[in-house]
Coordinates of C-alpha atoms in Angstrom, one line a residue:
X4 CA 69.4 42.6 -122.4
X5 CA 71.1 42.9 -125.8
X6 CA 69.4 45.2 -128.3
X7 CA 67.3 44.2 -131.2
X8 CA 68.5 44.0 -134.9
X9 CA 67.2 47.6 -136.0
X10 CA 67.0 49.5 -132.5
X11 CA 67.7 53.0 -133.2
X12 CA 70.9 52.8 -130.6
X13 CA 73.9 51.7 -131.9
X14 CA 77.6 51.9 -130.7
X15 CA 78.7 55.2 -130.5
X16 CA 81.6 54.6 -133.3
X17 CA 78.4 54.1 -135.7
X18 CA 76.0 57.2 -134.3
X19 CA 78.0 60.0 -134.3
X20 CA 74.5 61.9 -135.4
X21 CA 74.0 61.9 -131.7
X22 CA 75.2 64.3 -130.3
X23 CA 75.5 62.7 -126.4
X24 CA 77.1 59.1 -127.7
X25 CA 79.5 61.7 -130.0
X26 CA 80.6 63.0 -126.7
X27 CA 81.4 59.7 -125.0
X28 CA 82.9 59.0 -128.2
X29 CA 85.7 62.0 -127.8
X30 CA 86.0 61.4 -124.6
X31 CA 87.4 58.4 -124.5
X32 CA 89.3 59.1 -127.4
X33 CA 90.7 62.0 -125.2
X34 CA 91.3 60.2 -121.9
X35 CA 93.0 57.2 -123.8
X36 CA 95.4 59.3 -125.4
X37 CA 96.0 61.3 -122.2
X38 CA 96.6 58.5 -119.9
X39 CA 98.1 56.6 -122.9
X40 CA 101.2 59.1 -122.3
X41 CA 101.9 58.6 -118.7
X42 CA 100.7 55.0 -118.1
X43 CA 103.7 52.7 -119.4
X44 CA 105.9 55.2 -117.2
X45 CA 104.6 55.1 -114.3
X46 CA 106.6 52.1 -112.5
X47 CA 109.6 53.3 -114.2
X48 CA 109.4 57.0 -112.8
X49 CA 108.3 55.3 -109.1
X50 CA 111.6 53.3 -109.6
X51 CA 113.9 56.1 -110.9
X52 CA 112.8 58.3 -107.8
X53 CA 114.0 55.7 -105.4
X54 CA 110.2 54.9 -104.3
X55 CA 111.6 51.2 -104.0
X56 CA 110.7 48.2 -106.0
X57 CA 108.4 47.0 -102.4
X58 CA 106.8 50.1 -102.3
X59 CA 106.2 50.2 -105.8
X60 CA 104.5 46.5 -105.8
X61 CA 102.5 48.2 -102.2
X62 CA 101.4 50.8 -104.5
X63 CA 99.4 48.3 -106.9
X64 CA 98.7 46.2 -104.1
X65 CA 96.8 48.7 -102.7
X66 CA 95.6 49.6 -106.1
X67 CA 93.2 46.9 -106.6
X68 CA 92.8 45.8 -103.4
X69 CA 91.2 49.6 -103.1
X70 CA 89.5 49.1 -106.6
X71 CA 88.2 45.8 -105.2
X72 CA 86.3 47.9 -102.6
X73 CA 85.0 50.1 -104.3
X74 CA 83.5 48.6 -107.6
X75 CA 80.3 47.9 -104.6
X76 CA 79.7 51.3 -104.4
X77 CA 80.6 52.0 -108.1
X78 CA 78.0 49.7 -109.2
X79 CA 75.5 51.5 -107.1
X80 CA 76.3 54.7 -108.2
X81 CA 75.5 53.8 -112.3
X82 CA 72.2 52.0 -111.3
X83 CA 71.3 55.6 -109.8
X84 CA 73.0 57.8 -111.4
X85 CA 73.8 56.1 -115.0
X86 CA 77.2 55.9 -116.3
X87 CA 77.9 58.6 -118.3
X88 CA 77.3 60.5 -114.4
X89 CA 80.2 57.6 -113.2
X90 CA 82.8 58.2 -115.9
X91 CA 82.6 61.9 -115.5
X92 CA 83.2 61.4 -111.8
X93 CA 85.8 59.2 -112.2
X94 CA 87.6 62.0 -113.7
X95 CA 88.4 64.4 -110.4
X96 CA 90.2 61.6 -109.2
X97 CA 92.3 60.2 -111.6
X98 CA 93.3 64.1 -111.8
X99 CA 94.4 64.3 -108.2
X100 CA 96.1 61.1 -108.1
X101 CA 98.6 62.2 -111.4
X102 CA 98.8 65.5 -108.9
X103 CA 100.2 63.3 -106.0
X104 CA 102.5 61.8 -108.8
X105 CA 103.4 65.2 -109.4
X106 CA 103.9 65.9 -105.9
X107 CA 105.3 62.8 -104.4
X108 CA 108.7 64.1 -104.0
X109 CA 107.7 66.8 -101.7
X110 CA 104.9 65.5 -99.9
X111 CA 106.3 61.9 -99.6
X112 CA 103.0 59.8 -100.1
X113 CA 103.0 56.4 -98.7
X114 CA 101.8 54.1 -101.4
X115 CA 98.1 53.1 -99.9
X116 CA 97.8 57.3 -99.7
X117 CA 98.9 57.0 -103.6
X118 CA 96.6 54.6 -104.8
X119 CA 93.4 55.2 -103.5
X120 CA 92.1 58.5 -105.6
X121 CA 93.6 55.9 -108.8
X122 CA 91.0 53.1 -107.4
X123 CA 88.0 55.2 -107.2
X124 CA 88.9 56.7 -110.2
X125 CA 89.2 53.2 -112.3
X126 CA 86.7 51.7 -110.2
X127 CA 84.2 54.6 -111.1
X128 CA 85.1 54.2 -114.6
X129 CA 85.5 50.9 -116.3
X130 CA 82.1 49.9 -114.5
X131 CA 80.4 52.4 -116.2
X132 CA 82.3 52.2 -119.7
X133 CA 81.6 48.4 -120.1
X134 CA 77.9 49.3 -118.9
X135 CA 77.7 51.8 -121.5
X136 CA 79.6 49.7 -124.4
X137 CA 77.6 46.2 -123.2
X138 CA 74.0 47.6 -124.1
X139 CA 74.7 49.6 -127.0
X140 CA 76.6 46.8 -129.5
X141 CA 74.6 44.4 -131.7
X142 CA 75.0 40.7 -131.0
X143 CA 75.5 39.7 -134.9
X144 CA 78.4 42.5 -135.0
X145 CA 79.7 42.9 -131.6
X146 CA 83.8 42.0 -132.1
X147 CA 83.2 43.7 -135.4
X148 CA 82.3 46.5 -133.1
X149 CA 84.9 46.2 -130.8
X150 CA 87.2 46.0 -133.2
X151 CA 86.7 48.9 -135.1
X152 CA 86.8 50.8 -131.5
X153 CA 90.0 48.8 -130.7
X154 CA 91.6 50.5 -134.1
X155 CA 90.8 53.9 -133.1
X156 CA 92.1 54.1 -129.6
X157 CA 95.3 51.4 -131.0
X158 CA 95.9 54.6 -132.9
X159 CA 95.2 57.3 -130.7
X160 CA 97.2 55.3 -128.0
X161 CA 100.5 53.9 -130.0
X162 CA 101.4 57.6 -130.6
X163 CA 101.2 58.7 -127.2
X164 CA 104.3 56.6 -125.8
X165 CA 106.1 58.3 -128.4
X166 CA 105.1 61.6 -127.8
X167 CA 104.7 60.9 -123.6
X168 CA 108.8 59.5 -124.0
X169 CA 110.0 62.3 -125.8
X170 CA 108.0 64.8 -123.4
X171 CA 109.4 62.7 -120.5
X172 CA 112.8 62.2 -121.6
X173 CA 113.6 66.6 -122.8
X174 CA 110.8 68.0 -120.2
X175 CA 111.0 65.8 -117.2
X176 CA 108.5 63.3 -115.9
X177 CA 106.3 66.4 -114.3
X178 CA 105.7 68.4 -117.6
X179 CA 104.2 65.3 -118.9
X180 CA 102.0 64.9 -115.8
X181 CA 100.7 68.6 -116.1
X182 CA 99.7 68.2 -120.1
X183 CA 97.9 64.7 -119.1
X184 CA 96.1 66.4 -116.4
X185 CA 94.7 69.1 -118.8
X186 CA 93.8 67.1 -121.4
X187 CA 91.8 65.2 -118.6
X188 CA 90.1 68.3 -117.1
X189 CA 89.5 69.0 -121.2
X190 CA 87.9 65.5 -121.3
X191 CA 85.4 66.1 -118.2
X192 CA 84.4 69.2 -119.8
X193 CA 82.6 67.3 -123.3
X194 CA 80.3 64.6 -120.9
X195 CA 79.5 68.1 -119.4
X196 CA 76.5 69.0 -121.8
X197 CA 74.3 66.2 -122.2
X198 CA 72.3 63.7 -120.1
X199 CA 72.5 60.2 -119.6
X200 CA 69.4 58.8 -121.7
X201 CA 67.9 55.2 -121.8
X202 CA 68.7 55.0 -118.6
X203 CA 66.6 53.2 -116.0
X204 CA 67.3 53.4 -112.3
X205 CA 67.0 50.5 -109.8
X206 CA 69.0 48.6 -107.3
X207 CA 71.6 46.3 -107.8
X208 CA 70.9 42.6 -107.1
X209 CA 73.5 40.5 -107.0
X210 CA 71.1 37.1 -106.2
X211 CA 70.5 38.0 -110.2
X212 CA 73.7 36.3 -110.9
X213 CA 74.5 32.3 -110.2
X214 CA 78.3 32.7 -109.3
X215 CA 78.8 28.5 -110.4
X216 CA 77.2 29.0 -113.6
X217 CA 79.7 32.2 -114.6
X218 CA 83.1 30.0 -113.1
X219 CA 84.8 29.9 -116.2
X220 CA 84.0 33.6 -117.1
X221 CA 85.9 34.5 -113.8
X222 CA 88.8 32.5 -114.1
X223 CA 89.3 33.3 -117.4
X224 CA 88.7 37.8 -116.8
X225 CA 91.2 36.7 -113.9
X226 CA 94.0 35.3 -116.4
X227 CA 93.3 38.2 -118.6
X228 CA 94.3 40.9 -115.4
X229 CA 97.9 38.9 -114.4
X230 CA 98.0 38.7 -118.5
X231 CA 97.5 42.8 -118.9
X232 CA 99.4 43.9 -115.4
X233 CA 102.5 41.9 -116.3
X234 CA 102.1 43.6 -120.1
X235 CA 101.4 47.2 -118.9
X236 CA 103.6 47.5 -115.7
X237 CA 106.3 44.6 -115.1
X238 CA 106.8 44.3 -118.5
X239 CA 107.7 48.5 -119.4
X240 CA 110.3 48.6 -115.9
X241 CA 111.8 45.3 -117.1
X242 CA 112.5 47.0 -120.9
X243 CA 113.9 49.9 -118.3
X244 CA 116.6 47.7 -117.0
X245 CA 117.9 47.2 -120.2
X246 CA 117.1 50.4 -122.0
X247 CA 117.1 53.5 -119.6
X248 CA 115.6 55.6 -121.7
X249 CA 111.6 56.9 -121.6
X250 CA 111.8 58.0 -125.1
X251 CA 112.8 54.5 -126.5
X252 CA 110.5 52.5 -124.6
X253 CA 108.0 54.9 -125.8
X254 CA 109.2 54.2 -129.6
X255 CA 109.2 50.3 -128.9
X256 CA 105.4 50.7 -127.8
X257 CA 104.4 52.9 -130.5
X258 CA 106.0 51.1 -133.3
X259 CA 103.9 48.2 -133.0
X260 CA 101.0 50.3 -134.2
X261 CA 100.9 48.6 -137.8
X262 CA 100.6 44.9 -136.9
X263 CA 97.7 45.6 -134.0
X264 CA 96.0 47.7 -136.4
X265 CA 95.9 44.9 -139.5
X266 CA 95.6 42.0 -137.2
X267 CA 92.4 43.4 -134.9
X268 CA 90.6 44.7 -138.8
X269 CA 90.9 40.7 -139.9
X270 CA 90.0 39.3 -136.9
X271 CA 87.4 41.5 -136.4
X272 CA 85.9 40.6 -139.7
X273 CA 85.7 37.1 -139.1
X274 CA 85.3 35.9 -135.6
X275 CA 81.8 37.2 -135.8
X276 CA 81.4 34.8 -138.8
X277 CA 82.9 32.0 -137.0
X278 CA 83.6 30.8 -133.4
X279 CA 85.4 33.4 -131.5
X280 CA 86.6 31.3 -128.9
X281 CA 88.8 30.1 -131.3
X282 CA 90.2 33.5 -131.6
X283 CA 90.9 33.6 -128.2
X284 CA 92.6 30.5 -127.6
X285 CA 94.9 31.2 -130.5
X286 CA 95.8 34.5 -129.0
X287 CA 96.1 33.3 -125.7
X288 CA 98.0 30.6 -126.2
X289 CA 100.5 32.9 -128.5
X290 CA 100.7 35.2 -125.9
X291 CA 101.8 32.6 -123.0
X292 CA 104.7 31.6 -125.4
X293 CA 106.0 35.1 -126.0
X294 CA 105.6 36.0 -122.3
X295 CA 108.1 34.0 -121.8
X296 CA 110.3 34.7 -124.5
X297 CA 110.2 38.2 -122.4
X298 CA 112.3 36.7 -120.0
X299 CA 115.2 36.5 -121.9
X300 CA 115.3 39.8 -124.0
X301 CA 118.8 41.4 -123.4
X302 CA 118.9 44.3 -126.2
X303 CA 116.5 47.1 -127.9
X304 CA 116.5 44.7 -131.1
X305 CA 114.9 41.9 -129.4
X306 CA 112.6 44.1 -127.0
X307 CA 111.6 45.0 -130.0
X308 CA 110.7 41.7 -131.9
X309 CA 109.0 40.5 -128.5
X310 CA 106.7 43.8 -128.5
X311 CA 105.9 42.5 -132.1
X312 CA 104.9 39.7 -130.8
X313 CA 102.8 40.7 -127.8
X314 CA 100.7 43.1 -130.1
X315 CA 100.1 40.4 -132.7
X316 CA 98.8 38.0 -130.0
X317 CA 96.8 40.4 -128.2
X318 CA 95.1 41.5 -131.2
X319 CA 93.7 38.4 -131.9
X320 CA 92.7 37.7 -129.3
X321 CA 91.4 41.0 -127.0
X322 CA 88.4 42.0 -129.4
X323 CA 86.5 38.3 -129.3
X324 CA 87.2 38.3 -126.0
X325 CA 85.9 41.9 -125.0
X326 CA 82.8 40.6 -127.4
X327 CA 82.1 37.2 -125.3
X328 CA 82.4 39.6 -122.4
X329 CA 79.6 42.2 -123.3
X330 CA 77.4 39.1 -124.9
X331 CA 77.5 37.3 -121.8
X332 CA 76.7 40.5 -119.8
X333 CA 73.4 40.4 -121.9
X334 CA 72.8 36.7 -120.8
X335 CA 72.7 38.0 -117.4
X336 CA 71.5 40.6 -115.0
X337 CA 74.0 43.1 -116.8
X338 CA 74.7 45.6 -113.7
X339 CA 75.8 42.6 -111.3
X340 CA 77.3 40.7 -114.0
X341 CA 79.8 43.2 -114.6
X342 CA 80.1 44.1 -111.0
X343 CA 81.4 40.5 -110.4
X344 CA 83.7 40.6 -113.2
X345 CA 85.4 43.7 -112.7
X346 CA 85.4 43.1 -109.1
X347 CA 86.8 39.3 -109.7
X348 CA 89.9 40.8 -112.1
X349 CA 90.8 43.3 -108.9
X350 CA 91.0 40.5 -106.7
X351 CA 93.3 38.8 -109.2
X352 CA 95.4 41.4 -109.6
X353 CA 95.3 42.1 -105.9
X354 CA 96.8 38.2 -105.4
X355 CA 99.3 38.9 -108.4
X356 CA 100.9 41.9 -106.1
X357 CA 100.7 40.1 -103.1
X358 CA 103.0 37.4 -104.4
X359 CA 105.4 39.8 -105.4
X360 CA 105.5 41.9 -102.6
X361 CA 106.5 39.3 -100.6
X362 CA 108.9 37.8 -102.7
X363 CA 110.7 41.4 -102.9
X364 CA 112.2 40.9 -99.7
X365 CA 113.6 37.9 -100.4
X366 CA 114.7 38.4 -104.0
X367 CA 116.6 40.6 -106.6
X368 CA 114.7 43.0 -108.7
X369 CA 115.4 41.4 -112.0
X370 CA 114.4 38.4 -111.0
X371 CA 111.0 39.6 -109.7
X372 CA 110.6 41.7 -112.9
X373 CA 110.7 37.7 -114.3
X374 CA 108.3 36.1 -112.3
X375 CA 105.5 38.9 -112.7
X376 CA 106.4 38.4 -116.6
X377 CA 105.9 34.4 -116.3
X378 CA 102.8 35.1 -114.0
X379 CA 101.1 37.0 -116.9
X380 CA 102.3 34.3 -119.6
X381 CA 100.7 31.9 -116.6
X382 CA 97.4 34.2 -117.0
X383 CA 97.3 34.1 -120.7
X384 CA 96.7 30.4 -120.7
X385 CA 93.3 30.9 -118.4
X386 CA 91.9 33.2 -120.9
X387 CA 90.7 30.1 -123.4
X388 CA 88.7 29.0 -120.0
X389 CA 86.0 31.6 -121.4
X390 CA 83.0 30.0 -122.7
X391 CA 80.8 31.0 -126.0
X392 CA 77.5 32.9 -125.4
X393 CA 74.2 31.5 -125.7
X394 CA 73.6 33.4 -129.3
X395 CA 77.3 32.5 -130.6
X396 CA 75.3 30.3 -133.5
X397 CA 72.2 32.8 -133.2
X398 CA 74.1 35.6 -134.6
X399 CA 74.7 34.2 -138.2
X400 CA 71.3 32.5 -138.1
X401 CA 69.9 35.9 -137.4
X402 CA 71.2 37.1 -140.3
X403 CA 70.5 34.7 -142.3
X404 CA 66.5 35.3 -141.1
X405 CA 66.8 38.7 -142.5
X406 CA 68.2 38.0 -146.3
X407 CA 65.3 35.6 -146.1
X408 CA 62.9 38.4 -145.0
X409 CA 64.2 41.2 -147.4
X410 CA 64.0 38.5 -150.3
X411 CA 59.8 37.5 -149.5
X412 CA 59.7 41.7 -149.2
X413 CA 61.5 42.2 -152.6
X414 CA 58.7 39.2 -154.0
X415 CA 56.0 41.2 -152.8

């Protein structure tokens, strides 16, 4: 359930004294900026090898379709093990899957052989990380919260596509594979030292959730994973078409870092003070429009007005609703909550592949590369679908119960 006003606990961006949340801290400051580098590149690099664009919609297919599987057996893990223990092991895997990247061209990995160490690995992890973030936010400040995490990593990551194109572009595709895999090892070795701690094991439940009453939540976490696959993998091989270069793709992406930054601090600020929802449906809504605006970008100049865009919209909308997400998880049994979600945005995604694999043997690439654009503008307009928590008015009146309580103190 969601802490108290005044728990000892807080997010890790505000208890750096201690030193176990300090280490979750750096490490996902670490991984973010590691697989920050290599991520956008990915479908581009598949594509430039002549993995084939079928192959290369297989791969995600079997991606989350994997993922799917095994965020069952990820979710048991963290209510056993805790899940600092599940981020940590998530880690091996997403090493030897950028190893089969690295390899691909001399061992020939079909695409369900190439996706599943990525599934456990993201399966492993995001479970655990939205445990971890869920319980340790405060209601009254939570997209403040989120938001002032958002800035960080924004940073950390809108410098890596820079640094991952220029790497890619003068050392070849590999060299940056190898420096994202160290700095992944490098990541596995700070969770190393310290325990999980307010922890309690038990067994997961699922009967804990009513799947009619949580609808809306899953139709809207599915519009946000068309919205976020379109923006992170469709979108970068699309730019590719038009730019062939990794190093200006990577200088698009970073460039935006300015607007995300000011826009998530304002929002942040307010939505707490207001209704988020709001936040999200202007976002949303903004980002359906320039999704399909995407469609029709032809040079570097208007890729890069469009990523302006994007980054604008996203930012006002991603930290509310990240902060619905976790209050909600507190609403419910929070284990099988976000088991359901997580495993509801796989299956989405999973669908979102399907359609375009099929479509890839009837179709041209650019015009594939359109419809999985439209798809995510398609997505974005679900997002708005997510309802307010039950403490959406309770936060404000909460504090509004404490300047009343620190004015009788001051009295007496």
């Amino acid at each position: 359930m969601s802490l108290e006003l005044g728990h000892p606990i807080k997010h890790h961006l505000f208890r750096m004294r201690f030193t176990e949340l300090n280490e979750i801290y750096w490490f996902m400051a670490i991984r973010s900026f590691a697989l920050s580098l290599i991520t956008i590149f990915i479908p581009i690099y598949l594509y430039k090898i002549n993995f084939g664009i079928s192959n290369i919609f297989l791969y995600y297919l079997f991606l989350y379709m994997f993922e799917f599987i095994f965020e069952f057996f990820s979710s048991k893990y963290i209510k056993h093990n805790g899940p600092k223990h599940s981020m940590i092991l998530s880690l091996p895997f997403m090493i030897f899957h950028l190893w089969q990247l690295f390899s691909i061209e001399k061992y020939h990995w079909a695409p369900w052989m190439l996706a599943i160490a990525a599934s456990i690995s993201l399966a492993f992890f995001w479970e655990a990380y939205h445990y971890d973030f869920s319980r340790s936010k405060h209601t009254a400040k939570a997209t403040k919260e989120i938001g002032k995490l958002f800035i960080t990593l924004s940073i950390i990551g809108a410098t890596a596509p820079l640094v991952g194109g220029f790497l890619a572009s003068y050392f070849g595709i590999n060299s940056l594979l190898l420096i994202v895999i160290i700095l992944l090892f490098f990541a596995s070795l700070i969770l190393l030292k310290t325990k999980d701690k307010n922890f309690r094991k038990g067994k997961l439940v699922l009967s804990k959730v009513n799947l009619k009453s949580i609808k809306k939540h899953l139709i809207a976490y599915s519009g946000l994973g068309w919205e976020t696959v379109a923006g992170m993998q469709i979108w970068p091989l699309f730019l590719f078409l038009i730019i062939s270069s990794y190093s200006k793709i990577g200088i698009i992406t970073s460039a935006t870092l300015i607007i995300t930054v000011f826009v998530t601090y304002w929002v942040s600020h307010r939505a707490d003070k207001g209704k988020r929802t709001d936040y999200i449906k202007t976002g949303s809504i903004a980002s359906a429009i320039i999704g399909i605006f995407q469609v029709f970008v032809e040079t570097i100049t208007q890729a890069f007005a469009v990523n302006m865009g994007r980054s604008f919209a996203r930012s006002v909308s991603q930290s509310p609703f990240d902060s619905e997400y976790y209050l909600h998880a507190d609403e419910e049994s929070r284990s099988e909550y976000i088991y359901i979600m997580e495993s509801t945005v796989d299956f989405s995604r999973f669908i979102f592949y399907v359609i375009l694999y099929v479509l890839s043997f009837y179709l041209p690439l650019q015009t594939l590369l359109i419809i999985g654009l439209l798809m995510g503008a398609a997505g974005s307009l679900l997002m708005p679908l997510m309802p307010p928590a039950q403490c959406e008015i309770c936060g404000p009146i909460e504090n509004k119960e404490i300047k009343i309580i620190k004015k009788i103190g001051a009295r007496k």
